[in-house]
Amino acid sequence: MSKYVYIETYGCQMNVNDSEVVAAILKEIGYEYTETITQANLILINTCSIREHAENRVFQRLHEIKKLRARKSSLLIGVIGCMAERLREQLFSHDVLTDIVAGPDSYRDLPRLVSIAARSKQAINVHLSKTETYDDIMPYRVGNNRISTFVSIMRGCNNFCTYCIVPYTRGRERSRAIDSIAKEVLDAVSMGYKEITLLGQNVNSYSLTQNNTIFRFPDLLSHIARIAPHTRIRFSTSHPKDMDNELLEVVAKHKNICKWIHLPVQSGSSSVLQRMGRTYNREWYMQRVEAIRNIIPEASITSDIISGFCGETENEHQETLSLMKWVRYDLSYMFKYSERPGTIAARDYIDDVPEEVKTRRLNEIIALQNEISAQKNKQDEGKIFEVLVEGISKKSSEEFRGRNSQNKTIIFPKKHAKIGDYVSVHITDSNSATLRGTIINE
Ligand code: SAH
Ligand code: SF4
Ligand code: F3S
């Protein structure tokens, strides 16, 4: 009789990609991937620790899943990913009935962990590796439309931004071999994927020495753009400190590299950036944005912003708002600072901005971003974009949704187009979240 694994994923795209690696590993020992939780013999929750809220959501979910065990006593439940790494054995003592705990670098060990758990013992591996990149594992790509997928090019992070848990949950930064990245990209192309995003916590810190030659991210990116000339290439996330002109020139030069730079600023204040350990200041960041504008004039720029970091004054908050107005981000992901146990900030600073002040500042940041996004989208009205058709619009079955090179979502009537096509869309309307238009040639 077949055995089934159900994997639920929280957190960032790297986790989404890791779940596919896990599905591939478990397939080797006879577990079929299922999207129906009640069919599963093994349920894995791939977790995120980035903010307290992210962890609370997972705990809630684990409590719900616990109920399934009452109906199927042989059901195994595992917590994998960043919370597994951070909380380790604590997850066994927690009232969520976990059988397996596996950190982000121990997925190759899952077959052994599952067999231990099947003998009614708790199984754990949270060892972090300096070398594991799951190089040779072809992720089991899930989902029904083969349009867009992700390829991990590096793992871990060495930056230790003072607020961030990632270096502790994901371990040291390591870059994956170029040949193995290229093979996975070509494999995805042959499966019909039209868009590939190269993934890592700091993709532009990619560095690999092969045959006495150092390959950096611009080298990797131009290589990938060349071997997959008809595939859209994106990359995320870039750290401002490594956003050099050479990389921007590679993006400008290749037609198939998307003109979208996600460049998280975190704060517009140099003193806050210093406390965050970001290694750049406001001026450096502004000068990088100017370089993007000069070298890739049509590029969209997006960001991550944190409100209410330790010691943030009203003046420092105003500097974030003024920087946002100066850059005019197309979109930002905006968060309230959430103290993470074990980080440098938790050890050295006091989380002293009151909750209501954090909320008010975040709301100001969100309101400003919405206003800027709406204005920027308005400027796109009248333009014509090449759009990759990705699926049916959520609101109407008569309309498609897709994205342009700048990563903006565009909604348009279907006409004769098919999912996976590239179409030219004339933009006629917009709001702060989406563009609308019509196909002009097919
Ligand atoms: N490696 C990427 C992103 C990492 S996590 C980078 O360096 O930009 C994604 C985002 O979560 C971060 O950019 C940051 O804005 C946010 N984040 C990280 N830790 C946080 C914390 N403790 N509280 C609130 N937001 C946090
Ligand atoms: Fe976290 Fe900073 Fe590393 Fe990004 S660069 S993952 S924010 S420590
Ligand atoms: Fe979350 Fe881990 Fe990604 S903490 S954001 S799942 S690297």
XYZ file of C-alpha atoms and ligand atoms in Angstrom:
483
model
C 0.000 0.000 0.000
C 1.294 3.473 -0.850
C 2.497 5.798 1.825
C 1.833 9.509 1.521
C 3.572 12.629 2.761
C 1.822 15.968 3.111
C 4.062 19.036 3.478
C 2.774 22.412 4.609
C 5.149 25.323 4.144
C 5.461 28.605 6.039
C 8.014 31.410 5.700
C 10.118 32.417 2.752
C 10.615 31.069 -0.763
C 13.652 29.164 0.433
C 11.345 27.089 2.559
C 9.060 26.491 -0.428
C 12.057 25.227 -2.366
C 13.279 23.138 0.588
C 9.880 21.442 0.834
C 10.386 20.307 -2.758
C 13.820 18.943 -1.836
C 12.226 17.112 1.106
C 9.506 15.667 -1.148
C 12.236 14.386 -3.502
C 14.153 12.761 -0.620
C 11.041 11.072 0.760
C 10.005 9.826 -2.660
C 13.189 7.747 -2.609
C 11.847 5.812 0.379
C 8.402 5.318 -1.116
C 6.461 8.329 0.127
C 4.179 9.780 -2.535
C 3.514 13.504 -2.266
C -0.112 14.347 -1.525
C -2.007 17.603 -1.301
C -4.759 16.000 0.773
C -3.855 16.119 4.437
C -6.258 13.354 5.470
C -4.568 10.956 3.032
C -1.167 11.444 4.657
C 0.772 8.928 6.750
C 3.399 11.583 7.393
C 2.691 15.287 7.878
C 5.616 17.699 7.792
C 5.300 21.361 8.706
C 8.129 23.450 7.259
C 8.383 26.372 9.641
C 9.595 29.966 9.941
C 11.076 31.807 12.940
C 11.520 35.264 11.464
C 8.977 36.963 13.757
C 7.131 35.798 16.860
C 3.865 35.949 14.944
C 5.216 33.471 12.353
C 5.950 30.953 15.100
C 2.586 31.441 16.786
C 0.777 30.652 13.551
C 2.679 27.374 13.268
C 1.839 26.416 16.861
C -1.837 27.053 16.167
C -1.643 24.874 13.100
C 0.131 22.073 14.974
C -2.668 22.054 17.520
C -5.205 21.629 14.728
C -3.184 18.835 13.133
C -2.903 17.025 16.456
C -6.612 16.227 16.125
C -5.966 14.177 12.973
C -3.921 11.752 15.021
C -6.964 10.772 17.018
C -8.388 9.329 13.780
C -5.195 7.694 12.543
C -2.905 6.474 15.300
C -0.044 5.568 12.956
C 0.150 9.133 11.621
C 3.617 10.714 12.001
C 4.006 14.453 12.498
C 7.256 16.306 11.918
C 8.390 19.902 12.375
C 11.123 20.882 9.941
C 12.808 24.168 8.977
C 13.747 27.200 11.025
C 11.584 26.609 14.123
C 12.919 23.062 14.328
C 16.420 24.475 14.363
C 15.620 27.184 16.906
C 13.457 25.261 19.357
C 14.945 21.761 18.995
C 13.893 19.333 21.787
C 11.530 21.948 23.197
C 9.182 20.959 20.384
C 8.818 17.487 21.924
C 7.887 18.833 25.317
C 5.450 21.273 23.793
C 1.879 20.049 23.719
C 1.785 19.572 19.922
C 2.721 15.879 19.612
C 5.744 16.085 17.352
C 7.512 12.857 16.332
C 10.241 14.300 14.135
C 12.298 17.495 14.415
C 14.623 18.232 11.493
C 16.588 21.440 10.867
C 17.225 22.929 7.395
C 20.526 21.088 6.878
C 19.401 17.614 7.956
C 16.840 16.727 5.300
C 19.010 13.967 3.855
C 18.638 12.287 7.228
C 14.824 12.288 7.047
C 14.548 8.641 5.891
C 16.380 7.569 9.066
C 14.397 9.968 11.254
C 11.117 8.697 9.800
C 12.079 5.083 10.477
C 12.977 5.902 14.091
C 9.671 7.739 14.518
C 7.802 4.781 13.002
C 9.118 2.730 15.923
C 7.381 5.191 18.276
C 10.514 7.062 19.241
C 11.140 10.779 18.982
C 13.662 11.531 16.225
C 15.722 14.699 15.959
C 18.549 16.086 13.833
C 19.320 19.800 14.011
C 22.944 19.634 12.952
C 23.937 22.645 10.832
C 26.371 21.990 8.019
C 29.063 24.200 6.504
C 28.743 22.492 3.148
C 25.246 21.072 2.555
C 23.582 22.612 -0.512
C 21.469 19.599 -1.599
C 23.463 19.886 -4.794
C 22.543 16.569 -6.324
C 18.871 16.517 -5.316
C 16.459 17.525 -8.022
C 13.551 19.139 -6.142
C 10.179 17.482 -6.662
C 8.403 20.446 -8.212
C 4.819 20.591 -7.035
C 1.867 22.682 -8.132
C -0.115 22.206 -11.302
C 1.017 24.958 -13.582
C 4.573 24.848 -14.732
C 5.159 28.537 -15.265
C 7.420 29.834 -12.579
C 9.849 28.098 -10.238
C 12.800 28.662 -7.898
C 16.356 27.393 -7.845
C 18.442 27.781 -4.670
C 21.948 29.031 -5.386
C 23.202 29.456 -1.852
C 22.209 28.659 1.714
C 22.706 30.307 5.080
C 23.789 33.802 6.000
C 26.931 35.314 7.530
C 25.653 38.825 8.038
C 24.223 38.612 11.529
C 22.012 41.674 11.200
C 21.388 42.235 14.895
C 17.605 41.676 14.725
C 17.681 38.537 12.614
C 17.343 34.855 13.516
C 18.295 33.483 10.072
C 22.064 33.041 10.662
C 21.169 30.871 13.686
C 18.496 28.790 12.000
C 20.155 28.402 8.607
C 23.823 28.407 9.533
C 26.811 29.668 7.591
C 26.655 31.008 4.083
C 27.641 28.540 1.369
C 27.352 28.761 -2.395
C 26.221 25.911 -4.567
C 28.359 24.642 -7.465
C 27.637 26.390 -10.780
C 27.260 23.154 -12.739
C 24.644 21.838 -10.380
C 22.707 25.146 -10.526
C 22.942 25.117 -14.332
C 21.728 21.516 -14.488
C 18.708 22.294 -12.314
C 17.903 25.393 -14.400
C 18.080 23.427 -17.667
C 16.010 20.683 -16.148
C 13.292 23.193 -15.183
C 13.432 24.673 -18.709
C 12.977 21.233 -20.243
C 9.973 20.676 -17.961
C 8.438 23.779 -19.549
C 9.041 26.429 -16.872
C 9.057 29.947 -18.291
C 10.483 31.839 -15.345
C 13.184 30.922 -12.839
C 14.061 32.841 -9.684
C 17.540 32.285 -8.279
C 17.166 32.148 -4.526
C 19.277 32.843 -1.475
C 19.316 35.014 1.653
C 21.943 37.180 -0.065
C 22.147 36.048 -3.663
C 24.594 38.771 -4.590
C 27.107 37.529 -1.987
C 27.385 34.326 -4.061
C 31.035 33.348 -4.356
C 32.592 30.090 -5.401
C 36.156 29.089 -6.187
C 36.426 26.493 -8.921
C 39.747 25.534 -10.578
C 41.475 28.498 -8.908
C 38.967 30.931 -10.398
C 36.508 32.874 -8.270
C 32.956 32.991 -9.610
C 30.800 35.740 -8.185
C 27.094 36.425 -8.597
C 27.418 38.517 -11.802
C 29.347 35.596 -13.373
C 26.708 33.084 -12.320
C 23.816 35.298 -13.415
C 25.192 35.955 -16.894
C 25.978 32.256 -17.301
C 22.398 31.295 -16.385
C 20.946 34.029 -18.635
C 22.994 32.657 -21.533
C 22.154 28.966 -21.103
C 18.413 29.686 -20.717
C 17.950 32.519 -23.238
C 14.184 32.112 -23.560
C 13.513 31.882 -19.826
C 12.868 34.848 -17.579
C 15.449 35.035 -14.823
C 14.849 36.768 -11.493
C 16.905 36.748 -8.311
C 16.149 37.456 -4.670
C 17.215 38.713 -2.139
C 20.046 41.158 -2.751
C 21.941 42.818 0.074
C 22.770 46.493 -0.585
C 26.392 45.981 0.478
C 27.027 43.652 -2.478
C 24.929 45.467 -5.068
C 27.808 46.460 -7.344
C 27.712 48.034 -10.800
C 28.999 44.874 -12.441
C 25.843 43.057 -11.333
C 23.605 45.907 -12.516
C 25.334 45.865 -15.889
C 24.665 42.137 -16.272
C 20.964 42.781 -15.537
C 20.888 45.632 -18.070
C 22.658 43.611 -20.758
C 20.503 40.478 -20.835
C 17.006 40.790 -22.207
C 15.804 37.742 -20.293
C 16.949 38.999 -16.869
C 13.997 40.779 -15.302
C 14.306 44.466 -14.552
C 13.388 44.172 -10.906
C 15.706 44.753 -7.969
C 14.570 43.766 -4.486
C 16.918 45.750 -2.263
C 15.724 45.695 1.364
C 16.707 48.904 3.150
C 15.223 48.011 6.602
C 15.528 51.636 7.805
C 16.243 55.052 6.296
C 18.266 56.191 9.295
C 22.045 55.674 9.385
C 22.072 55.385 13.179
C 19.363 52.682 13.115
C 21.161 50.898 10.269
C 24.286 50.913 12.394
C 22.446 49.380 15.366
C 20.967 46.824 12.973
C 24.474 45.891 11.807
C 23.524 46.354 8.170
C 27.064 47.581 7.242
C 25.820 50.403 4.980
C 24.371 53.809 5.747
C 21.664 55.959 4.191
C 24.085 57.659 1.783
C 25.563 54.376 0.567
C 22.085 53.005 -0.037
C 20.996 56.144 -1.935
C 24.084 55.953 -4.090
C 23.225 52.288 -4.943
C 19.689 53.338 -5.911
C 21.164 56.039 -8.151
C 23.359 53.385 -9.783
C 20.266 51.242 -10.458
C 18.452 54.232 -11.969
C 21.441 55.054 -14.203
C 22.298 51.553 -15.362
C 18.774 50.026 -15.583
C 16.414 53.006 -15.984
C 13.319 50.831 -16.428
C 13.954 48.749 -13.271
C 11.431 48.571 -10.468
C 12.870 48.713 -6.958
C 11.246 47.038 -3.958
C 12.201 46.834 -0.293
C 11.717 45.379 3.179
C 11.245 47.863 6.024
C 11.159 47.327 9.796
C 9.387 49.791 12.099
C 10.214 50.339 15.760
C 13.629 48.722 16.030
C 15.359 49.107 19.425
C 15.913 52.749 20.354
C 14.209 54.100 17.205
C 13.383 57.778 17.793
C 10.644 59.760 16.068
C 13.341 61.503 14.072
C 14.849 58.207 12.920
C 11.386 57.010 11.892
C 10.927 60.232 9.871
C 14.192 59.431 8.087
C 12.680 56.123 6.940
C 9.641 57.961 5.560
C 11.832 60.534 3.816
C 14.016 57.847 2.256
C 10.908 56.046 0.991
C 9.794 59.298 -0.642
C 13.206 59.740 -2.203
C 13.496 56.192 -3.601
C 9.804 55.840 -4.458
C 9.670 52.069 -4.067
C 7.262 50.236 -6.334
C 6.381 47.958 -3.417
C 7.639 47.161 0.090
C 7.192 44.389 2.633
C 6.742 46.169 5.944
C 7.062 44.708 9.435
C 7.004 45.674 13.086
C 10.202 44.754 14.863
C 9.805 41.465 16.701
C 12.532 40.536 19.165
C 13.994 37.100 18.494
C 15.632 35.280 21.412
C 19.339 34.637 20.913
C 19.968 37.445 18.416
C 22.494 40.229 19.006
C 19.710 42.789 19.435
C 17.977 40.615 22.044
C 21.263 40.406 23.939
C 22.581 43.968 23.573
C 19.604 46.296 23.124
C 16.308 46.923 24.814
C 13.140 46.393 22.789
C 11.979 49.780 24.046
C 9.655 51.180 21.385
C 6.140 50.707 22.841
C 3.843 48.419 20.868
C 1.389 51.215 20.025
C 4.243 53.388 18.705
C 5.547 50.515 16.554
C 2.037 50.043 15.187
C 1.503 53.725 14.488
C 4.858 54.013 12.713
C 4.184 50.865 10.703
C 0.799 52.263 9.669
C 2.460 55.475 8.522
C 4.980 53.473 6.519
C 2.220 51.347 4.947
C 0.061 54.400 4.125
C 3.007 56.143 2.459
C 3.976 53.026 0.492
C 0.393 52.555 -0.731
C 0.307 56.154 -1.893
C 3.643 55.815 -3.728
C 2.685 52.430 -5.248
C -0.591 53.921 -6.527
C 1.252 56.882 -8.067
C 3.887 54.670 -9.650
C 1.276 52.305 -11.053
C -0.634 55.299 -12.434
C 2.521 56.262 -14.350
C 2.386 52.832 -16.040
C -1.031 53.583 -17.566
C -0.685 53.908 -21.335
C 2.461 51.760 -21.412
C 2.729 48.379 -23.114
C 4.368 45.505 -21.226
C 5.340 41.992 -22.156
C 3.426 39.845 -19.676
C 3.869 36.177 -18.864
C 0.397 34.658 -18.392
C 0.481 32.839 -15.057
C -3.076 31.889 -14.231
C -6.707 32.842 -13.891
C -7.425 36.067 -12.035
C -8.610 35.460 -8.480
C -11.635 37.711 -8.981
C -12.900 36.674 -12.404
C -12.633 33.459 -14.404
C -12.859 35.563 -17.594
C -9.538 37.247 -16.827
C -5.909 36.199 -16.638
C -3.229 37.342 -14.255
C 0.444 37.661 -15.089
C 3.520 39.735 -14.335
C 5.748 42.036 -16.307
C 9.528 42.165 -16.106
C 9.241 44.654 -13.214
C 7.359 41.981 -11.224
C 4.083 43.911 -11.216
C 0.870 41.917 -11.324
C -1.306 42.672 -14.344
C -4.942 41.581 -14.892
C -6.453 41.409 -18.398
C -9.313 39.730 -20.311
C -8.305 36.287 -21.591
C -9.026 36.660 -25.315
C -7.245 33.763 -27.065
C -4.165 33.663 -24.863
C -3.134 30.565 -22.883
C -1.423 30.163 -19.537
C 2.336 30.188 -20.184
C 2.140 32.569 -23.182
C 3.907 35.892 -23.425
C 1.453 38.614 -24.427
C 1.698 42.374 -24.955
C -0.651 44.177 -22.612
C -1.652 47.816 -22.942
C -2.216 49.227 -19.442
C -5.497 51.105 -19.093
C -6.134 51.225 -15.343
C -4.334 50.745 -12.033
C -4.519 50.830 -8.251
C -1.842 50.497 -5.557
C -1.654 46.702 -5.944
C -2.274 45.855 -9.600
C -2.296 47.067 -13.179
C -5.143 46.313 -15.594
C -5.062 46.259 -19.348
C -5.889 44.539 -22.617
C -3.908 42.249 -24.883
C -2.918 44.151 -28.010
C -1.597 41.376 -30.235
C -1.684 37.636 -30.016
N 18.076 38.071 3.654
C 17.119 39.028 3.352
C 15.768 38.846 4.017
C 15.626 38.095 5.265
S 14.118 37.905 6.107
C 17.713 40.382 3.614
O 18.749 40.510 4.227
O 17.144 41.358 3.206
C 12.940 38.965 5.347
C 12.674 40.232 6.076
O 12.114 40.017 7.352
C 13.896 41.084 6.353
O 14.332 41.774 5.235
C 13.399 41.992 7.451
O 12.780 43.138 6.920
C 12.346 41.160 8.150
N 12.808 40.740 9.488
C 13.867 39.967 9.792
N 13.969 39.826 11.123
C 12.959 40.535 11.685
C 12.537 40.789 13.025
N 13.201 40.296 14.060
N 11.441 41.566 13.211
C 10.770 42.078 12.161
N 11.124 41.875 10.886
C 12.213 41.109 10.636
Fe 18.879 38.198 8.217
Fe 20.548 40.143 7.632
Fe 21.091 37.660 6.844
Fe 19.088 39.017 5.716
S 21.265 39.552 5.638
S 19.045 36.916 6.430
S 18.290 40.205 7.397
S 21.022 38.394 8.935
Fe 11.665 32.249 7.961
Fe 13.733 30.683 7.973
Fe 12.968 31.842 5.726
S 13.197 32.102 9.548
S 12.094 33.736 6.450
S 11.824 30.365 6.874
S 15.036 31.398 6.349
